[in-house]
Structure formats: C-alpha cells, structure tokens
C-alpha cells in the first residue's frame, strides 16, 4: 500500500512541504498531523529503499509508451478469445474421437454380447477413473463446475489456488476425459472456469512481459468477468447468450462498461470456434451448432401458448427437483459416516461405481434400447430438435430421415415410453453423475432432459391435434421440435435460475421464431424454481461452504423495513488511540475478528479507521519481540554487570562441546573421562543457567509488564483510514445492495462519527435467511478492491507480516518459554 | 428521514432506555451522546405528533397483510406491461390511420399536381406544428427522446417534472402526431420515457391504494429500470433486445436481481402487443414485426465476412457523423443569436419550416421519386429486408412481388442511385428532424438509414458476385437483405453506442442466422463510433447540461494511476461543532456548495457528517427568523414601554384606512376632505414610523450581532451522519466506480478520520475529460438513495424547508430591509 507513488519524488516532497506549511497554519492540533506526516516521511524513506517500487515506476512508464496506444485490452481479449476457441475446438475434437473409439470398439464386437458389454462399460470407467485420479493428484480445485467458485471470486473473495496453471491443465485434461466417456456431463460450467483460468494466466503472462496495467487487480476482475462470457460463448458458439448467462450466473451488480469486453471476446471466440469447424470441413459455412428447420411463416399457434406455459411450470418444478436431488445425494454421502470414510480413503471407487452403473443401464442391447442409450448428447439433441413429428395419432411414423432413428424407434415400444424412460433415467443419472469428483458441469445434461421433456409434450400435443389447432383455412401441424426447444430452455433456466438460456437456445438452434413461447416458459420456470430451491450454483456454494451473500428473493418486501440497527452487533471490539499494549493483547487473545475498529477514545468513540488483526499482532510482537528483548538484555547486562556471568557461562560450556567433538580421535578411556567431565560440566552449567535464568526471567517479566503498559504506537501500522460506514437507519435492502455492490465483508455502523455497531456478512445472511455459518475461507478485508492502491503488494505485505509473526510466535508461545529462548539466543550470540 | 419507525414505539422506547443505561456505563463522554439522545427524543416527539407517520405504520401493516402474498411486483409489472402494450398498439393504430389519411388525400388529388403538393405538405406541417404547440403548452419536458433524462434520473438525479401525468399526456399525443406526420422520427426513445412515466404514475396510484411498498424510493428506481425495458420491448416486440438496450443506454451499474423484472414485463408487454395484432386480424399468429425469409441452410459465406466488417466500420463512421451533425445543428442555432431570438419568440416556426422542407423534398412526383419518398418507414424497412436481389449484373430485376416495388424502381434511374440518394437525403433529414421540439426519437430513422446502406453494400456485392462466392458445388447467391439487417444493427449501434441492437434486429426480423456478421459489424461500428464521438444520448445530455459522469473509455489505463489526492479540492468548506452562527452565515454567503462538512473542531478536523445547505439556511433563519425577532421586539416593548408607541401608531393609521373604505358612499367634497386628511395622516405616520424604526433597528442590530455570536445549535438539523469517504490513495478508476455505483455527487477525502479534501463530480469529470461545468440542475445529496430511510419524506421535507426559506428570505434580503419588514409585520399583528 505504501511506498508507491506515481508522482515524482521531488514533486511529492515539495507538495508535502507546502502542505505542512499550510497545515501548520490551518490546523493547530499537532499530534495527529505529525503522526501522519511522520509516517509518510517513513514511507518516502521506504520508497527510496525499495528498488521494486522504482522498477515499477519505470515499467509503468515504458508500458504507457509501448502499449497504451495499441489498445492492450483488445489484444488481451483477442488472445483470450483465440486461445479459448482453440481449446474448445480441440477438446470437442478429442471428445468426438473418444466417442468414436468407443463406438468402434462396441460395433466391432457385435458377435459376442458379453465382450460388447465389457467394451461398452470398461471404456467410460477407465476414462472417468483416470479423470478423477488425474484431477485429484494435480489440482483437486479443478473438480466440478467452477461457476460457483467464479461467482465467489468475482464477489471479491480470494480463492487463489483456483486460478493456477496446474488447475488449468487438470481441468482441461480431466474435462476432456470425463466428456469423452459419454457420461451425462456438461462442458459449459467447467468452460467458464477454464476461460477464467486462461484469462488469469494470460494476465500474469502479459504482466511479466509488459508489467503495469496487467497487474491491476480491478482490471483483472474485469477481465475475469469477460472470460466467463468467453467460456460460455465458445462452448456453444453463443456469444450473446454467453455474455448474458455469465452475467446472470456470476455477478450481482454488473458494470455496463465491461459489457463490450464480454461481447467482443465472446463473439471473436465463437467466430473462431465456428471457423475452425468450417476449416476442418465439418460445416459448409458458419451456422448454429444445433441448426433447426422449423417453418418460419407460422411457427406456432396462439392457442398453443397454454401448453408452453404448462411446460414452463413443469420445468420449474423439475429444475427445483434436480437441484434438490443433487444436494440430497451429496449430503447423504457426507452424513453416512462409513460411506464417507470409505470414499475418502478410496477416492476413485465412487466415480468408477457410478460410471459402471450408468453405462450398464445405457448399454444399447440391454435397457439402453428403451432410452436411446446409444446416442451421444449431441446426437440426441439433434434428434429431439427435429422439425417433424415422430408419431401421428399415436402411431409412430417412419422417420428414417433422422440419422439415428433406430435409437428412438423401438419395434415393441411406443415413442412416448422411450421418451418417458429417457427423461426419467437421464434425470437421476445426471443428478448422480454431476456429483462425481471430475471436472464436469450440469448445464448440458439438464438441457438435454429439458429437450426430451419438451419433445414429449410436443408429441402429445401433435397426437391430440393431428391437424394443428389453427381454425381458419390452412393446416399448420404442430411442431414438437419447438416444444423441445422451449423445454430445453425452460429446464436449464430453472436449474441455473437464469433467463438467458432463452438466448442460448436461439443461438444454438439458429432460429428465433419461438421467442415468445420460450420467454414465457423460461420466466414461468424461473418463477417456480426460484421460489422452491436455490440455483444449482448457489446450492453448490452452500455445499462447499464458500462465503456468499444470499440474494434478496423476488418480492421479499419486508426487507425494506428491517434496519441495520435491528441486526447490528452492538458490542463492537475496538481499540483506542491511547490503548496500552496490554489492552491490545487482551483484545487479540479474546476475540477472533479479522479487523478491529480504531476509535479516538473510549469517551468520544469517534471511528478513525480499522486495523487488520495481523497488523496488530505484528505491532505487539514488535513491542515484545526478540529484537527489543535482546536489546533490553544487553542493556541489563551492561547496567548490572550480568555480562560477566553470561560470557563465563558460555565460555564454560561451549569449549566443552567443542572438546567433545575434538576428542573423537582420542583413546576410549580418555574419551570416557572427557565424557564424564563433560556431563559434570553440563550439569553445572544447567544449574547455573537455571539460577541466572530465574533471576533474569523475573527482570524480563517486569520489563514485559512495563512494556505492556506503554501506549500503542500506531506509527508502523497499516490502518484502513476509511472503513465503510452505515447509519442505524439504513434498511436491510440498502445494506444488502451496498454489501454486494462493494463486496464488503463487514461495515461499521456509526452515528455522527461515533461507532455504535458493526454488521458483517454473517449478520446480514442471518437476517436474510436464517443462521448459516461459514468458516475456513479467507475473506478479503472490506473494500479491499477499492482501498488497495498497490497492485498486489498488499497481499504480499500481509504474507510477509504473517511470516514474521509465525517466526516470532509472539502470541502463540507462553511467555516464560519466550524469555528462556531469548536468553539462550542471547547467550549464543556472545562470542 | 426522522419520524418513521417500523418498530413499535414502546419497544423502541425500551431499547432506547436500555441503550442509555449501557451507554452511561460504557461511554462517559456525555455531551455528544446526550445530543444524539436528545435529538432522537425530539424525533420521537415529532413522530408522535405526526399523524402521517402513524398512518404510514398502519398502512404498511395492512399492506403487508394484503399484498405481500399476492406478489405485488408481479401485479405491478403485469399492469405496466398491459398498459404499455395497449398504448403502443393504439399509437401504432393511430399513426397508421394518420398515414393512410395522408395517402388517401394525396391519392385522391392526382389530377392536379399543385393540389397534390399542397395536400402532401400541409398534412405533416399541421401535425408537427400541433405536436410542437401541444407539447410546449402542456409539458415542455416531453420534447425529445427522453432516454437522456431517464439515464440521468436512474443515475440518481431528481428531475421531478419529467415524471408527471401532464408529461405523459403531452408525450403520448405529441408523439402520435409527430409520427403520424411521416417525418423521419422514431418511436423508441420516447417510448422509454412513456413507459417510465407510466411506471411512475402507476407507482403513485398503487401507493395511494395500498401505500407502503409502493412509496419506497429504491423500489421505484428498480421499477423505472424495468419500465425502460418495457418501453423498448413493446415498441419493437423485442423483449430481450429491449431489456439489454435499456440496460446499456440507461445504466452504469446494473443489479442482476432486477433483471427478471425487465424480462418479465417486457415479455408480457411484447406478447400483449403482438396478441393485439393477431386479435385485430393484422397477423395470423405471433411473429416478428419485420419478418424476413432468408435461407437457413447457407445464410452467408465465410468469404463475405470482410464485406460485413467493412460495412460495420463504415457504419461506425456514419454513426459518429450523425451524432456530430445533430449536435452541430443544435449548437449552430444556439450560437446564431438572431436565429435563436427569433426561434425563442416563434417556437412553432422552426418545426413547421423543417417539416415543409422535408416533405417538399420527399414529394413523390418531385424529388421524392428518386428516393422512395412515398414509402413510410415501415414499408421501406420491409422492402429493404427483402430476401431477393434487386438487380443482377447491374440490371434491375423485375421485383413486382414487393408490394411497394414502384417506389424503388425508377424507369430512368438505377437502383443504386435511388439507394444512394435515399441514404444521403434521409441522413441529413433525420439529423435535422430530430432537433425539432416535438417528442421524437432517432433510433428508427437511423435504423432505416443503416438498412438502406446495408442494402446498397449487399446489392453491390450481388452485382459483383452474381453467382455467390462459394466455391464447391452448389450456387448460393448473395442475400442483400442480410446486409441490410447487418447495416441497420451496425448504424443504430454506432449512434447509440450499444451492442444490443444486434439482439433487437434478430427479434425484429425473426431470424438469427446472421448472428456472426451482425455481431462483428456491431462491435466494429461501436469501436469506431465510441472512439470518435459520444453516444447520441450522451451528446444530448451534454447539450441539455444534465449532470453526468463521463464513462471511462476503452483502454484509458492512465486512469489507474491518478489518485484522489491529485484531483481533490484541499480547501474544504466545513463548520465545526462549536461554530457560531456568524461563521455559519459567512460560510453560506461566500460558498455555493450544496452540502457542508461538519467536523468536530478546527484542531482535530474529525469528520462527523455533512449537512445540506438548506438545513443550515433554515437553522440560521430559525435563529434570526421572524418568530424570534417578534419575540425579541415584544420583549423589548415590554421592557422599554415601546408598546405604547406602536399601538398608537397602528391605531392611528389603520382606522384612517378603514375610514377610506367606509367613506365610499359619502358625498364628493366630503370624500376629498377625507382624502386630504388621510394623506396628512399617512405622511405623519411615515415620519413617525421612520423615527421609531431607526431607534428600534439599532437595537435589533445589536440583538442580531449578539445572536450571531451564539454557537450553532445542531439539534434541529438533519445531519447525514456517514457521508461517503475516500482515502487519498484511492485511484481515479476506483473513485469513478464508486461514484457511478452509488450515484454520488461528492465524497469527502479523509485520512484517519480527519477531513483533508473533497472530490465532487466536477473534479472527477475534469480529471476524466477536461473542464465542463454543469449548473442549474438539482443533484441529490450524496448516497441519498442509500441513506434516506423514509420513503419519500426526505424530498418533501426538503421542499418544505425550501419553501420556508423562500418565505423567510432570511439570507437573500439585506438585513436592514428585514428589520423593517419585521416591525411592520409586528405592527400589523397588534389589534
């Protein structure tokens, strides 16, 4: 924080002098003023000593000159888009290759059912086990979707290990294997994480190359939010939907000025992603991923809207059920202690078992024949979005034109039964599969289930109204594919609590003709799901116990009437400007707060700022620390002539030790005599030391007491001079807004400058939803992203301080031990 | 702010007592504590006196019971959507009717060219003049787009008169007439305003019915932002694009939790709007407004992308030019003093002249034949979005299948010439027409020009590559309609600086197949336009001198290095807790700040809060005000026996006045004598009064001096106890973020609780872009929306105070006048 000035030193010094002059006239109160000036002067000195700071200055100048004109944001975004498109395309290619390999193996062994079964089952089990193992070994943070973590990170919490190169490798390879296995897993969520990883790594790389700007924390956050958009955008080739989805899923407040970044990067990424497909001759030109061919002139009848609405509401319930089921499975396994223990020991057993179960059930000659088990997600979706009806008046039509028709058309079983089985089986399979410890998302499986459900409703409608509903003149048959699109958007919207799935389906299918049914269904599904369950990502956040702030739900208007004074903690822990070190120590020993308020005095209670716990610990250890102890001891020795005793003690003992080593070459008896002598000497030494120590330790104890009674010197302490303040009358709603806007952890409640209370995330959370406690995750200090002025110094400074504290162990060791240690240390120093 | 407690009074009193007890033990410093307690006690008393507050409590209870379950937000949004859809549909109907009427008149007179011309010209001139006159008389705030004002209002500035019923009526009727005239004007911008008006009025209505929630200011802001989405949504039947466009255009930071509101209301509104069309048998089913029929399987070739990119870049330049031209016209007319004076006197001349010019040029048998002058905007767009080429290899094809083919196909002139003329003429016409003082937007005209330009590029491409570019096998001819769609999105995006025009075109055309070209062109157009000119709305904000905060542009990374200490004003005006009224008066007379900082003392400079100027003025006028003066005078009279003089003076003078009136029925001579007597009496009275006054005024002067030396009593003053604070090290970028997040007007810079400077919007604006000053618009106090706890009391309270001040004129009148006034007032009171 300190030691970094963008102005030239000379200019700064002049200004400071002028300010001093002015200040002397204008404000008479010298003490505080001087303190601040002194600390700034100290900073200046520090600054001059710090070579890094100078480098930083140079680097920033160079960077200005070099990059600012080229538009470093554009370059960064283009690079990010390009990289992600490549990753996405290569991954898709690898996944397709994996699935083809499985099909080839499965198809080649069609003479023997058992061999075929073994081939069908072994392949995914091996892939998933490898994925789980690889991820576990390299970076366990890569497990799961990544969207909950990104949401937490973008809220301002530091989850450092989630954005490392290791995690990137683990995520990409693990995800490829997991998706290649053909399990009902998704690519979207992990891709958001991969894109963020990519952005973070690219930032680091650019910072190493060009410095300056690329180290700015705020900017990195902006880039991370753009990266989330890129993740979704290049996964589905859906730039608009990607931007909106990422905003809805990861942000609480969105800065519109970052909007273009997301759009630009996502569009570029989606463009490259699709161009690669054209270049590889998979496609003739750039089109949608799941292109549909619904008729344009009469996409749906007005009288079909109730069916769409019902579909939306049903999807809402289904989405809530999915989230509930997913959480239930995780919680069940956690609560069952035997299972939990077993799984913790053998981490690969669970994914292998789940994969075995799922692939057994989808085995095409077995149960899989009734649920289109043979098809991949992509093939199923293409079939479900088909624009023709599969059955008319209850009788299955010949639909040979679909490439994978045989999967859906079972000779004995109705299409409806196949669809229902498909939906039910996929539903629980997806809920179970997404709990496996591999990198995987749930969006795509849910999307597929939604499409299936929509298709079912559509087919039922088509069976009920074979000639369509439209009354006047021309016959417009019902398009079940439209229902599939609506269902997919509604169910995925319900599970993720987003509206932008609507846009994603338009971009995925390349048709926007069903916009109103889709919007209506998605909104209804959201309304139902949001009133029943949290979103899947929020559910995972709660399961993983990440720090979060619950949303103020729809229509909770009592929130407007609760005030801060109703929820604040009135017994605030604070220190005053004239506190003694003893008070500080007591405060640190009794409380566990991360920051303490600094007030002017116990009488006035005027809030001056807040200090981090670590800062206070280092203050205390500076006062009672080794250096000052040694100084005191030296002074003590000089004053009382203790120095005579101590050197004699050390000279007595050290030669004997040396003698012991030196006597290695002597005879045995001589050695034994030496040994005895040494033992005697040691005994003497111990007794002597003890007597000296006991007398010295008394003096040290006195000295300590004396030191503790001194007032705290805040000169060397980093104080946040303007912690966020609320007033007692602030409503809960506004408090929530401010907390989520600024990513606060806590805020002080003041009344005319006097500290009257404190509100933290915990109280806010309790007030909003009940009592949930979060532990074990480091939350950034309040307003960290706004108050830090260095780029990444504050974090490293704190780490340094922390190291210092650990080295001193000023607070964790009992005091007596501390004294003895010091004396011995002192003894060893004297030659 | 005060006088509203959601808790029960008893509970509150108990708590307050408990707090007092605790407080007495914990903090000894009685003075400040007591002050605060006293002020709260005073509030309590006030509360008990205030019947409104009690009603509020009851109402809020009832409202909780009645509405909270039904989901009042949903009801509100449904009502809003329904209303706006109806307004939009009725307006469209009326506009179509107006245009049909014009065509009928024009068509019926085809025998006589002069009559035809007169009919063609008179009709729009009358409509526009009526629109301008009507708006001018009823509500001049209804003029123009309304989006700039909405942006300012949503930023937190109070522009009250922009959300009244009068404005609503003026806007709706004025807009209908303006659009019915066939001028190149748009419906979108005004519709955003109309929807916001609708929401504001609906809120008031609901508040009157149900109270409570509907009065919450924060909630109203949320509803306003939803309303903006509804405005765009129901204007184009584009719910998603509407939401995104309104976010981009009006917000700086967007709360994702408000997202669903916008989506729901816009979808509902668009749905009803289109259902009305079906119900009116204009359409068979719900489809897009400008439905296109481009081929789905091969929408465009990859090699056409450079053409799309060039189109985008050209549109970017065009957009910037449009904004520049529009501003130039306004500024020209303002600077030309003679024109300006003339126009100010004859407000209707300018719109009439412009209309005459435009309609003369579009007269179909005249110049209009070369620029499709006969077509309305809707017809032109339908033609431009057509999916077939208009000419092949330079020769115009027969395109009779378009309903208005003859307008584009001139026997002598090439289609290219027609298109070029169309673009150029419409360009300047739109730029001029949108400066007329009628309710009108610029989006639709710009959209049309963009479509024309795109069509031109498309036709050129089609002429250059008659068989398409695609190399392998099948022939895919180029679709110029696709270029028209891309051009429309790009140009409107460039003018408004938004990306969401892309989504709007998809929803307008009902096809999303051109997503990548559209996105690429829109992003490039935005990049070009944003680097050249502000958006049209920001340009209007600057022209209208509304308070605004410029955006941090793309890639201005030096902003990360400027700190608050570099831009802050160090000479802060403040008052201290022990300031005298004299200091307060001087502060008020010399400075023009809207709020003043309150610090503990000149020595400590600890910031305690901020006080609004009006509050201080009322404090001062309370101290020196009429009531206290009269009291003093009465006391003076009692003490010195002055009362004897004064009554005699008044009894002498008043009867004579009464006598004058009473003598109306007497004879002439008698009346004259009376008159003379009266004159004499008056003269005497004046002399006497003067002598009394001069002696009293001396005493009053002394009394005033004495009063001014008393310390200020802040008891009755509303203090914002936690004004927003920054620290010196905060970067400009973070400051900008905080200012735009919280809608601040200024923030104090503190260092350890000490006030060291202040940063206001002005400094921030200067730092970002240069020096621009804004005057005459009322900016809300900092954090008003977060700190106010009453619903709308604060505003009304302030207004009340303002009225009080105006009545007293305590500061604007010179002191001597004040005294005399008082004495006369005193005299009149005594019977």
XYZ file of N, CA, C and O in Angstrom, chain B residues 559-627:
276
model
N -5.889 6.071 -16.106
C -6.812 6.314 -15.005
C -6.478 5.486 -13.780
O -6.845 5.826 -12.672
N -5.824 4.383 -13.992
C -5.491 3.535 -12.856
C -4.391 4.198 -12.017
O -4.151 3.822 -10.903
N -3.678 5.172 -12.602
C -2.534 5.745 -11.904
C -2.799 7.096 -11.250
O -2.024 7.549 -10.434
N -3.889 7.764 -11.644
C -4.240 9.018 -10.981
C -4.917 8.679 -9.656
O -5.682 7.723 -9.574
N -4.605 9.481 -8.623
C -5.217 9.201 -7.325
C -6.118 10.352 -6.908
O -6.045 11.443 -7.440
N -6.893 10.078 -5.924
C -7.806 11.106 -5.423
C -7.030 12.325 -4.960
O -7.423 13.455 -5.192
N -5.858 12.101 -4.332
C -5.103 13.250 -3.809
C -4.642 14.180 -4.929
O -4.354 15.344 -4.693
N -4.582 13.672 -6.148
C -4.183 14.524 -7.263
C -5.305 15.430 -7.744
O -5.059 16.459 -8.371
N -6.528 15.013 -7.502
C -7.641 15.787 -8.071
C -8.514 16.451 -7.019
O -9.322 17.292 -7.333
N -8.310 16.085 -5.737
C -9.259 16.572 -4.744
C -9.072 18.068 -4.457
O -8.000 18.626 -4.680
N -10.130 18.695 -3.994
C -10.060 20.091 -3.563
C -9.646 20.078 -2.106
O -10.312 19.479 -1.268
N -8.501 20.725 -1.821
C -7.985 20.630 -0.455
C -8.620 21.658 0.475
O -8.644 21.484 1.681
N -9.108 22.736 -0.121
C -9.685 23.797 0.693
C -11.163 23.515 0.919
O -12.042 24.097 0.300
N -11.427 22.568 1.811
C -12.814 22.156 2.040
C -13.514 23.171 2.925
O -12.926 23.685 3.864
N -14.749 23.432 2.602
C -15.542 24.304 3.473
C -16.200 23.422 4.515
O -16.808 22.410 4.199
N -16.041 23.834 5.750
C -16.602 22.999 6.816
C -17.104 23.877 7.946
O -16.754 25.054 8.041
N -17.937 23.329 8.789
C -18.297 24.003 10.020
C -17.967 23.053 11.151
O -17.930 21.831 10.963
N -17.705 23.619 12.300
C -17.338 22.773 13.428
C -18.492 22.712 14.399
O -19.453 23.490 14.302
N -18.386 21.779 15.316
C -19.454 21.599 16.310
C -19.643 22.858 17.134
O -20.733 23.126 17.612
N -18.542 23.634 17.340
C -18.682 24.840 18.147
C -18.605 26.123 17.307
O -18.213 27.167 17.792
N -18.960 26.016 16.036
C -19.040 27.218 15.201
C -20.138 28.131 15.723
O -21.133 27.670 16.287
N -19.952 29.439 15.487
C -21.024 30.356 15.837
C -21.901 30.583 14.610
O -21.529 30.221 13.494
N -23.045 31.180 14.823
C -23.942 31.444 13.709
C -23.302 32.404 12.712
O -23.595 32.360 11.526
N -22.380 33.254 13.220
C -21.721 34.202 12.324
C -20.880 33.436 11.286
O -20.942 33.714 10.096
N -20.126 32.476 11.794
C -19.315 31.671 10.870
C -20.209 30.968 9.849
O -19.906 30.902 8.671
N -21.302 30.445 10.374
C -22.254 29.752 9.506
C -22.759 30.688 8.417
O -22.791 30.330 7.226
N -23.092 31.920 8.820
C -23.611 32.886 7.859
C -22.562 33.208 6.796
O -22.859 33.214 5.601
N -21.338 33.431 7.264
C -20.266 33.730 6.308
C -20.081 32.588 5.324
O -19.927 32.770 4.128
N -20.103 31.373 5.883
C -19.924 30.183 5.056
C -21.002 30.113 3.989
O -20.745 29.819 2.832
N -22.234 30.428 4.408
C -23.352 30.340 3.476
C -23.292 31.452 2.444
O -23.667 31.258 1.286
N -22.817 32.640 2.870
C -22.803 33.767 1.938
C -21.682 33.634 0.924
O -21.834 34.043 -0.227
N -20.556 33.052 1.338
C -19.416 33.007 0.413
C -19.454 31.798 -0.508
O -19.120 31.899 -1.673
N -19.854 30.670 0.023
C -19.786 29.456 -0.803
C -21.100 29.148 -1.472
O -22.139 29.685 -1.119
N -21.036 28.301 -2.455
C -22.258 27.905 -3.153
C -22.459 26.392 -3.103
O -23.202 25.826 -3.893
N -21.738 25.752 -2.164
C -21.825 24.289 -2.096
C -23.198 23.837 -1.620
O -23.827 24.530 -0.826
N -23.604 22.663 -2.063
C -24.924 22.180 -1.684
C -24.901 21.514 -0.320
O -25.902 21.454 0.351
N -23.741 20.986 0.072
C -23.620 20.405 1.405
C -22.319 20.883 2.035
O -21.348 21.168 1.341
N -22.326 20.948 3.338
C -21.129 21.367 4.063
C -20.721 20.256 5.009
O -21.572 19.549 5.573
N -19.423 20.113 5.172
C -18.930 19.092 6.080
C -19.020 19.594 7.512
O -18.822 20.779 7.779
N -19.322 18.682 8.421
C -19.340 19.027 9.840
C -18.175 18.302 10.500
O -18.100 17.070 10.445
N -17.254 19.065 11.067
C -16.117 18.420 11.724
C -16.176 18.696 13.215
O -16.879 19.605 13.665
N -15.432 17.906 13.966
C -15.517 18.026 15.420
C -15.010 19.384 15.867
O -15.693 20.127 16.550
N -13.768 19.690 15.477
C -13.223 21.001 15.813
C -12.177 21.355 14.776
O -11.716 20.490 14.028
N -11.831 22.624 14.762
C -10.841 23.099 13.806
C -9.500 22.404 14.019
O -8.691 22.285 13.105
N -9.243 21.993 15.258
C -7.976 21.336 15.554
C -7.981 19.883 15.095
O -7.075 19.442 14.400
N -9.011 19.160 15.511
C -8.982 17.722 15.223
C -9.397 17.433 13.789
O -8.907 16.486 13.178
N -10.280 18.234 13.214
C -10.769 18.063 11.831
C -11.413 16.704 11.616
O -11.478 16.224 10.493
N -11.878 16.083 12.684
C -12.509 14.768 12.502
C -13.891 14.942 11.888
O -14.713 15.702 12.399
N -14.123 14.251 10.814
C -15.373 14.402 10.060
C -16.505 13.714 10.799
O -16.417 12.525 11.114
N -17.551 14.472 11.092
C -18.688 13.886 11.798
C -19.871 13.635 10.884
O -20.709 12.799 11.158
N -19.942 14.374 9.818
C -21.088 14.198 8.944
C -21.167 15.340 7.962
O -20.244 16.163 7.871
N -22.249 15.377 7.208
C -22.424 16.513 6.316
C -23.848 17.028 6.444
O -24.769 16.284 6.794
N -23.992 18.297 6.203
C -25.297 18.937 6.358
C -25.643 19.630 5.060
O -24.784 20.261 4.426
N -26.879 19.517 4.664
C -27.305 20.189 3.441
C -27.392 21.693 3.660
O -27.719 22.153 4.747
N -27.122 22.434 2.627
C -27.165 23.886 2.670
C -28.521 24.396 3.173
O -28.592 25.292 4.011
N -29.575 23.747 2.666
C -30.916 24.203 3.041
C -31.145 24.052 4.531
O -31.770 24.912 5.166
N -30.630 22.964 5.078
C -30.758 22.736 6.511
C -30.088 23.856 7.284
O -30.621 24.365 8.264
N -28.891 24.234 6.816
C -28.151 25.281 7.508
C -28.873 26.610 7.386
O -28.943 27.387 8.329
N -29.408 26.858 6.195
C -30.148 28.097 5.995
C -31.328 28.155 6.941
O -31.617 29.193 7.541
N -31.993 27.025 7.101
C -33.160 27.049 7.976
C -32.719 27.218 9.419
O -33.404 27.876 10.208
N -31.547 26.614 9.768
C -31.003 26.827 11.111
C -30.804 28.312 11.366
O -31.190 28.854 12.410
N -30.183 28.957 10.389
C -29.861 30.366 10.518
C -31.129 31.196 10.588
O -31.238 32.131 11.388
N -32.102 30.841 9.760
C -33.311 31.656 9.756
C -34.139 31.378 11.001
O -34.898 32.234 11.445
N -33.953 30.195 11.594
C -34.609 29.936 12.868
C -34.028 30.853 13.940
O -34.749 31.405 14.769
N -32.706 31.011 13.896
C -32.024 31.823 14.903
C -32.364 33.310 14.736
O -32.602 34.001 15.698
N -32.352 33.748 13.482
C -32.576 35.176 13.221
C -33.960 35.427 12.640
O -34.261 36.512 12.167
N -34.783 34.409 12.666
C -36.031 34.449 11.900
C -37.085 35.350 12.513
O -36.913 35.940 13.590
N -38.194 35.457 11.812
C -39.279 36.350 12.148
C -39.802 36.089 13.546
O -39.989 37.009 14.333
N -39.975 34.812 13.866
C -40.590 34.468 15.137
C -39.756 35.002 16.290
O -40.276 35.643 17.209
